[in-house]
Structure formats: C-alpha cells, structure tokens
C-alpha cells in the first residue's frame, strides 16, 4: 500500500510535537489514529521513523531524512490546489522582501521556493538584516514585506503583522548528558552548564534574562551567529544550548546526535511572522505572497482539508 497524504501530515505533526498525544491534540484527532498512521507509514517505507521511549518519541536519522521529503510533498500539494483555487493576477510585478537571520533558512526558504513556483513572472529581491533595520525599511517603503521574529516588534503602531509560527524554547544536549535522563529539568539545573550562545535576533537577550531571573550569571562557553556551529558544539559536548524548537534538528553536520528536552517553568516563545507597513497599498505581488503563506499555515493546522 502506498503512503497517503494524511499519513504524511500525521508524521510531520508527531515529528514537530515529539509525542503522539501532542500531535493528536494539535490535529484534533484520536491518539490511536496517529499511532496507526505512523505504523502503516513505517511498514510501507520499511524503516523506523521514530525511537520510542517513556517520555515520547525521538525522530531517527532516517525519519529526519524523510521529514524533508514529506514537507516538500505537502507543500507541492498545497501549490497544486492553490493553482486551481482562484484566478491568478498578472504574472509580472516585483516583490521586495526582508528577513531576519534566525528565520532565513527555516521559514523563508521553503515559502519563497513555493512562491517562485506559483508566480514565476514576479521579480523577487530579498535582504537579510536585523529586525530594527527591517522595520526601518518597511516604514520607509523600501520593503514590501519582512519575514521575521515578531515577538519583539518595536513599532506596532506603524506596522502590521501576522504570525506564521510559534516556537517554544527547549534545551539542546549532547547524547549521554546527565540531564537527558532527568524527568524534570529546570532553569536552575542548567545554570552551571557551559552555554553555547546563538547571538542572532533576541536569542542571547532571552537566554540571559532567564538565567538572571534565578540569580545566575550565564556561563557562556562560545558565542556564534551560526546555528550549525551550535549543533556541532553541542553534539561534541562543548556545552548545552537553550534555543527555540524552530531551529532544532537531531543531527549535526558531522552526523552526531543532539538531544532536545523541555524545561519546566515559564519560558518565552519565539513568534515568527510576516510584517508590512500598516495602511499601505500593497502591490499585488505582496498580497499574493501573504495569501500563499496564509494558505500554507492553514494546511499545517487543518490537515483534514487535504486528506480527503
């Protein structure tokens, strides 16, 4: 039996949530339906997609590879449905985009690829910079839209935003770290751990605030703007990291395993969204970009619309 779109949707939900119960709650379906779909998918592919453990599921290396294919398949299906859902506006035009460093490779790349396929005649230009500067360009009319972290948006009176994804902070650990087996991990438990600090967007600021709140001074072992560097350093035991789940991948470039664990207590979340100037007459190319992003978000939130 060939795998189905619905099975792919359930697989992605489990990979994102880390538990069958979390995926079932997010999809508003029964846990047994999710479990059955994942088993059928594994049988069809002939590989184990998840490692089962008492706290939930860890995606395997093969599962991580298949996740990229599954995500692309769903995006292609969404594009196909969208191409017949309504008449497209004139294929020409120009779109000027901005993006912050944290989301450039994790949100914009896929979204921009689908936009180019749907509107090949639009000339797209994009720049990467910090949030403050992108806000300045948006207000000045130099950019149509920015895809950026919106949880620390400064000028909400002049700018309008729409959230695409919300990502919680989690602890990254090397394989075999003593905290990986703990039932509950608190911020205090990592106060004395060497930290690998990502210095893009508000990550360093939020991590510092969390540790300062418990009276601990962050023990920073390494600062970097590269997420891949963080993965490699954590995987080889140079330290731990506290980062939004948005950028988590279970393997470093060298193929070493990285564990991810929840932290108890109240932690901030990272909101990623689209931002544009309030009250401005957006060009058709920008409105199409917003519409495509909205449709993709709905596909992820409402899988029943494709599986039928």
Short mmCIF file of C-alpha atoms in Angstrom, two decimals:
data_model
loop_
_atom_site.label_atom_id
_atom_site.label_comp_id
_atom_site.label_asym_id
_atom_site.label_seq_id
_atom_site.Cartn_x
_atom_site.Cartn_y
_atom_site.Cartn_z
CA UNK A 1 0.00 0.00 0.00
CA UNK A 2 1.39 3.44 -0.95
CA UNK A 3 1.53 6.03 1.80
CA UNK A 4 -1.15 8.71 1.90
CA UNK A 5 -1.14 12.48 2.32
CA UNK A 6 -2.88 12.05 5.65
CA UNK A 7 -0.10 9.76 6.91
CA UNK A 8 2.47 12.37 5.93
CA UNK A 9 0.54 15.04 7.82
CA UNK A 10 0.38 12.87 10.94
CA UNK A 11 4.09 12.03 10.65
CA UNK A 12 5.06 15.71 10.43
CA UNK A 13 2.84 16.55 13.40
CA UNK A 14 4.48 13.85 15.55
CA UNK A 15 7.94 14.97 14.45
CA UNK A 16 7.11 18.56 15.45
CA UNK A 17 5.37 17.73 18.75
CA UNK A 18 7.63 14.89 19.89
CA UNK A 19 4.70 12.87 21.25
CA UNK A 20 1.69 11.08 19.80
CA UNK A 21 -0.58 12.77 22.35
CA UNK A 22 0.73 16.21 21.42
CA UNK A 23 0.24 15.52 17.72
CA UNK A 24 -3.26 14.15 18.28
CA UNK A 25 -4.23 17.22 20.31
CA UNK A 26 -2.79 19.56 17.67
CA UNK A 27 -4.67 17.72 14.90
CA UNK A 28 -7.89 17.29 16.94
CA UNK A 29 -7.98 13.52 16.34
CA UNK A 30 -7.54 10.38 18.45
CA UNK A 31 -4.12 9.13 19.54
CA UNK A 32 -4.91 5.70 18.11
CA UNK A 33 -5.41 7.21 14.65
CA UNK A 34 -1.99 8.85 14.81
CA UNK A 35 -0.30 5.69 16.12
CA UNK A 36 -1.88 3.53 13.41
CA UNK A 37 -0.91 6.01 10.66
CA UNK A 38 2.72 6.12 11.80
CA UNK A 39 2.94 2.31 11.97
CA UNK A 40 1.46 1.97 8.47
CA UNK A 41 3.87 4.57 7.15
CA UNK A 42 6.88 2.82 8.70
CA UNK A 43 5.73 -0.52 7.28
CA UNK A 44 5.28 0.98 3.83
CA UNK A 45 8.72 2.63 3.85
CA UNK A 46 10.45 -0.27 5.55
CA UNK A 47 12.28 1.99 8.02
CA UNK A 48 11.85 3.07 11.63
CA UNK A 49 10.92 6.75 11.68
CA UNK A 50 10.89 7.18 15.47
CA UNK A 51 12.62 5.75 18.51
CA UNK A 52 10.06 5.08 21.25
CA UNK A 53 10.83 5.98 24.88
CA UNK A 54 8.72 6.64 28.03
CA UNK A 55 8.71 10.43 27.53
CA UNK A 56 7.64 10.33 23.89
CA UNK A 57 9.36 9.82 20.56
CA UNK A 58 12.70 10.78 19.05
CA UNK A 59 12.91 11.04 15.29
CA UNK A 60 15.55 8.73 13.80
CA UNK A 61 18.16 9.67 11.23
CA UNK A 62 16.05 8.01 8.51
CA UNK A 63 12.99 9.80 9.88
CA UNK A 64 14.78 13.12 9.71
CA UNK A 65 15.68 12.46 6.07
CA UNK A 66 12.09 11.51 5.23
CA UNK A 67 10.77 14.60 7.04
CA UNK A 68 12.30 16.83 4.36
CA UNK A 69 10.60 14.81 1.62
CA UNK A 70 7.25 14.77 3.44
CA UNK A 71 7.30 18.53 3.98
CA UNK A 72 8.07 19.14 0.31
CA UNK A 73 5.30 16.78 -0.82
CA UNK A 74 2.70 18.61 1.26
CA UNK A 75 3.96 21.96 0.00
CA UNK A 76 3.67 20.73 -3.60
CA UNK A 77 0.12 19.50 -2.96
CA UNK A 78 -0.76 22.88 -1.47
CA UNK A 79 0.69 24.64 -4.53
CA UNK A 80 -1.28 22.37 -6.87
CA UNK A 81 -4.55 23.04 -5.06
CA UNK A 82 -3.84 26.74 -4.92
CA UNK A 83 -3.17 26.95 -8.67
CA UNK A 84 -6.79 25.93 -9.32
CA UNK A 85 -8.45 27.68 -6.38
CA UNK A 86 -8.70 31.12 -7.96
CA UNK A 87 -7.54 33.12 -10.93
CA UNK A 88 -4.03 34.46 -10.58
CA UNK A 89 -3.33 38.11 -11.04
CA UNK A 90 -0.96 39.25 -13.75
CA UNK A 91 2.16 37.14 -13.55
CA UNK A 92 4.54 40.10 -13.57
CA UNK A 93 5.46 42.52 -10.84
CA UNK A 94 8.14 42.90 -8.20
CA UNK A 95 8.38 41.76 -4.60
CA UNK A 96 10.85 43.23 -2.12
CA UNK A 97 11.37 41.02 0.92
CA UNK A 98 13.33 41.32 4.14
CA UNK A 99 14.24 38.51 6.55
CA UNK A 100 15.99 38.19 9.90
CA UNK A 101 18.87 35.75 10.37
CA UNK A 102 17.07 33.26 12.59
CA UNK A 103 14.30 32.52 10.12
CA UNK A 104 16.10 32.90 6.79
CA UNK A 105 16.80 29.20 6.38
CA UNK A 106 13.93 27.78 8.43
CA UNK A 107 10.84 29.65 7.27
CA UNK A 108 11.58 31.88 4.29
CA UNK A 109 13.47 29.37 2.12
CA UNK A 110 10.53 26.98 1.73
CA UNK A 111 7.98 29.79 1.49
CA UNK A 112 9.99 31.62 -1.16
CA UNK A 113 10.51 28.45 -3.20
CA UNK A 114 6.76 27.83 -3.34
CA UNK A 115 6.10 31.47 -4.20
CA UNK A 116 8.53 31.33 -7.12
CA UNK A 117 6.82 28.20 -8.44
CA UNK A 118 3.38 29.78 -8.14
CA UNK A 119 4.37 33.21 -9.54
CA UNK A 120 7.40 32.67 -11.81
CA UNK A 121 6.96 36.05 -13.52
CA UNK A 122 7.47 38.08 -10.34
CA UNK A 123 10.92 39.57 -9.79
CA UNK A 124 11.88 38.85 -6.18
CA UNK A 125 14.63 40.59 -4.25
CA UNK A 126 15.41 39.78 -0.61
CA UNK A 127 17.81 41.08 2.01
CA UNK A 128 18.80 39.70 5.41
CA UNK A 129 19.35 42.06 8.33
CA UNK A 130 18.42 42.67 11.95
CA UNK A 131 14.83 43.36 12.97
CA UNK A 132 15.30 47.06 13.78
CA UNK A 133 16.70 47.82 10.34
CA UNK A 134 14.00 45.82 8.56
CA UNK A 135 11.35 47.79 10.45
CA UNK A 136 13.04 51.00 9.29
CA UNK A 137 12.95 49.80 5.66
CA UNK A 138 9.31 48.75 5.92
CA UNK A 139 8.20 52.08 7.35
CA UNK A 140 10.23 53.91 4.71
CA UNK A 141 8.60 51.93 1.90
CA UNK A 142 11.84 50.23 0.85
CA UNK A 143 10.44 46.76 1.57
CA UNK A 144 7.01 45.27 0.88
CA UNK A 145 7.10 42.51 3.48
CA UNK A 146 9.52 41.16 6.07
CA UNK A 147 9.51 37.60 7.39
CA UNK A 148 10.97 37.97 10.85
CA UNK A 149 10.72 37.36 14.56
CA UNK A 150 7.68 39.39 15.61
CA UNK A 151 7.71 38.72 19.37
CA UNK A 152 10.00 41.75 19.83
CA UNK A 153 8.48 44.01 17.16
CA UNK A 154 9.22 47.63 18.12
CA UNK A 155 6.87 49.85 16.13
CA UNK A 156 3.47 48.16 16.28
CA UNK A 157 1.62 51.39 15.54
CA UNK A 158 3.19 51.77 12.11
CA UNK A 159 3.47 48.09 11.25
CA UNK A 160 1.01 45.27 10.84
CA UNK A 161 1.98 41.66 11.47
CA UNK A 162 0.57 38.17 11.14
CA UNK A 163 2.04 35.19 12.98
CA UNK A 164 3.10 32.18 10.90
CA UNK A 165 4.68 30.04 13.59
CA UNK A 166 5.15 30.00 17.37
CA UNK A 167 8.16 28.13 18.74
CA UNK A 168 8.98 27.35 22.38
CA UNK A 169 12.47 27.28 23.85
CA UNK A 170 13.98 23.84 24.58
CA UNK A 171 17.28 22.60 25.93
CA UNK A 172 19.77 21.04 23.49
CA UNK A 173 22.10 18.42 24.95
CA UNK A 174 24.80 16.05 23.67
CA UNK A 175 23.97 12.35 23.62
CA UNK A 176 24.54 10.80 27.06
CA UNK A 177 24.39 14.08 29.01
CA UNK A 178 23.23 13.51 32.65
CA UNK A 179 20.28 15.89 32.21
CA UNK A 180 18.98 13.92 29.21
CA UNK A 181 17.64 11.25 31.56
CA UNK A 182 16.06 13.61 34.09
CA UNK A 183 12.26 13.52 34.43
CA UNK A 184 12.08 17.28 35.02
CA UNK A 185 14.67 19.90 34.06
CA UNK A 186 14.51 23.42 35.48
CA UNK A 187 16.36 26.57 34.50
CA UNK A 188 18.35 26.18 37.73
CA UNK A 189 19.64 22.82 36.55
CA UNK A 190 21.45 24.42 33.62
CA UNK A 191 22.75 27.49 35.45
CA UNK A 192 26.21 25.94 35.92
CA UNK A 193 26.37 24.32 32.48
CA UNK A 194 28.61 25.83 29.78
CA UNK A 195 26.33 27.53 27.25
CA UNK A 196 26.69 27.68 23.51
CA UNK A 197 25.04 31.02 22.79
CA UNK A 198 23.39 31.89 19.50
CA UNK A 199 23.68 35.65 19.02
CA UNK A 200 21.02 36.35 16.36
CA UNK A 201 17.72 38.17 16.90
CA UNK A 202 16.70 38.16 20.59
CA UNK A 203 18.10 34.71 21.48
CA UNK A 204 21.04 35.86 23.60
CA UNK A 205 18.90 38.50 25.33
CA UNK A 206 16.16 35.99 26.25
CA UNK A 207 18.62 33.37 27.48
CA UNK A 208 20.37 35.94 29.66
CA UNK A 209 17.06 37.09 31.14
CA UNK A 210 16.06 33.53 32.02
CA UNK A 211 19.25 32.84 33.93
CA UNK A 212 19.37 36.28 35.55
CA UNK A 213 15.85 35.70 36.88
CA UNK A 214 17.17 32.86 39.08
CA UNK A 215 20.19 34.85 40.16
CA UNK A 216 22.65 33.04 37.94
CA UNK A 217 25.21 34.58 35.63
CA UNK A 218 25.29 32.80 32.27
CA UNK A 219 28.40 30.67 31.83
CA UNK A 220 28.91 31.28 28.11
CA UNK A 221 31.44 28.91 26.58
CA UNK A 222 31.01 30.07 22.98
CA UNK A 223 29.12 32.76 21.08
CA UNK A 224 28.20 32.32 17.43
CA UNK A 225 25.76 33.55 14.78
CA UNK A 226 25.71 30.10 13.16
CA UNK A 227 23.04 27.57 14.12
CA UNK A 228 25.12 24.82 12.50
CA UNK A 229 28.04 25.75 14.75
CA UNK A 230 25.75 25.48 17.78
CA UNK A 231 24.69 21.99 16.67
CA UNK A 232 28.27 20.81 16.20
CA UNK A 233 29.47 22.25 19.50
CA UNK A 234 26.56 20.81 21.49
CA UNK A 235 26.82 17.41 19.80
CA UNK A 236 30.53 17.12 20.66
CA UNK A 237 29.97 18.04 24.34
CA UNK A 238 31.32 21.60 24.33
CA UNK A 239 28.18 22.84 26.08
CA UNK A 240 24.40 22.99 26.05
CA UNK A 241 22.09 25.44 24.30
CA UNK A 242 18.70 26.95 25.00
CA UNK A 243 17.02 27.65 21.67
CA UNK A 244 13.58 27.80 20.05
CA UNK A 245 12.37 24.48 18.70
CA UNK A 246 12.04 26.13 15.29
CA UNK A 247 15.73 25.56 14.56
CA UNK A 248 16.15 22.15 16.23
CA UNK A 249 17.46 19.26 14.15
CA UNK A 250 18.54 16.00 15.82
CA UNK A 251 21.82 15.69 13.92
CA UNK A 252 24.87 17.89 13.44
CA UNK A 253 26.54 18.22 10.05
CA UNK A 254 29.07 15.64 11.23
CA UNK A 255 26.27 13.16 11.95
CA UNK A 256 26.41 13.40 15.75
CA UNK A 257 23.18 13.16 17.75
CA UNK A 258 21.64 16.12 19.59
CA UNK A 259 19.00 15.60 22.30
CA UNK A 260 16.21 18.09 22.95
CA UNK A 261 14.35 18.36 26.27
CA UNK A 262 11.58 20.52 27.72
CA UNK A 263 12.39 22.99 30.50
CA UNK A 264 9.91 23.39 33.35
CA UNK A 265 8.62 26.83 34.25
CA UNK A 266 7.60 29.85 32.24
CA UNK A 267 9.80 30.26 29.18
CA UNK A 268 9.43 32.78 26.36
CA UNK A 269 8.33 31.76 22.90
CA UNK A 270 9.55 32.96 19.54
CA UNK A 271 6.86 34.24 17.18
CA UNK A 272 7.75 34.27 13.51
CA UNK A 273 5.51 36.11 11.11
CA UNK A 274 5.04 38.49 8.21
CA UNK A 275 5.27 42.24 8.76
CA UNK A 276 4.23 45.08 6.45
CA UNK A 277 3.52 48.79 6.75
CA UNK A 278 0.11 49.50 8.23
CA UNK A 279 -2.32 51.20 5.89
CA UNK A 280 -0.09 50.89 2.85
CA UNK A 281 -1.43 49.82 -0.51
CA UNK A 282 0.48 46.59 -1.02
CA UNK A 283 1.29 45.60 -4.60
CA UNK A 284 -0.41 42.50 -5.96
CA UNK A 285 2.82 40.50 -5.70
CA UNK A 286 2.97 41.20 -1.95
CA UNK A 287 -0.70 40.33 -1.46
CA UNK A 288 -0.12 37.05 -3.29
CA UNK A 289 2.85 36.29 -1.03
CA UNK A 290 0.74 36.89 2.08
CA UNK A 291 -2.06 34.73 0.70
CA UNK A 292 0.29 31.85 -0.08
CA UNK A 293 1.81 31.99 3.41
CA UNK A 294 -1.65 32.02 4.97
CA UNK A 295 -2.76 29.00 2.94
CA UNK A 296 0.32 27.02 3.95
CA UNK A 297 -0.30 27.81 7.62
CA UNK A 298 -3.88 26.58 7.26
CA UNK A 299 -2.66 23.35 5.62
CA UNK A 300 -0.48 22.64 8.65
CA UNK A 301 -3.24 23.50 11.12
CA UNK A 302 -6.10 21.73 9.30
CA UNK A 303 -4.84 18.51 7.73
CA UNK A 304 -8.37 17.20 7.08
CA UNK A 305 -8.68 19.59 4.14
CA UNK A 306 -6.11 17.67 2.08
CA UNK A 307 -6.51 14.11 3.25
CA UNK A 308 -9.97 13.70 1.79
#
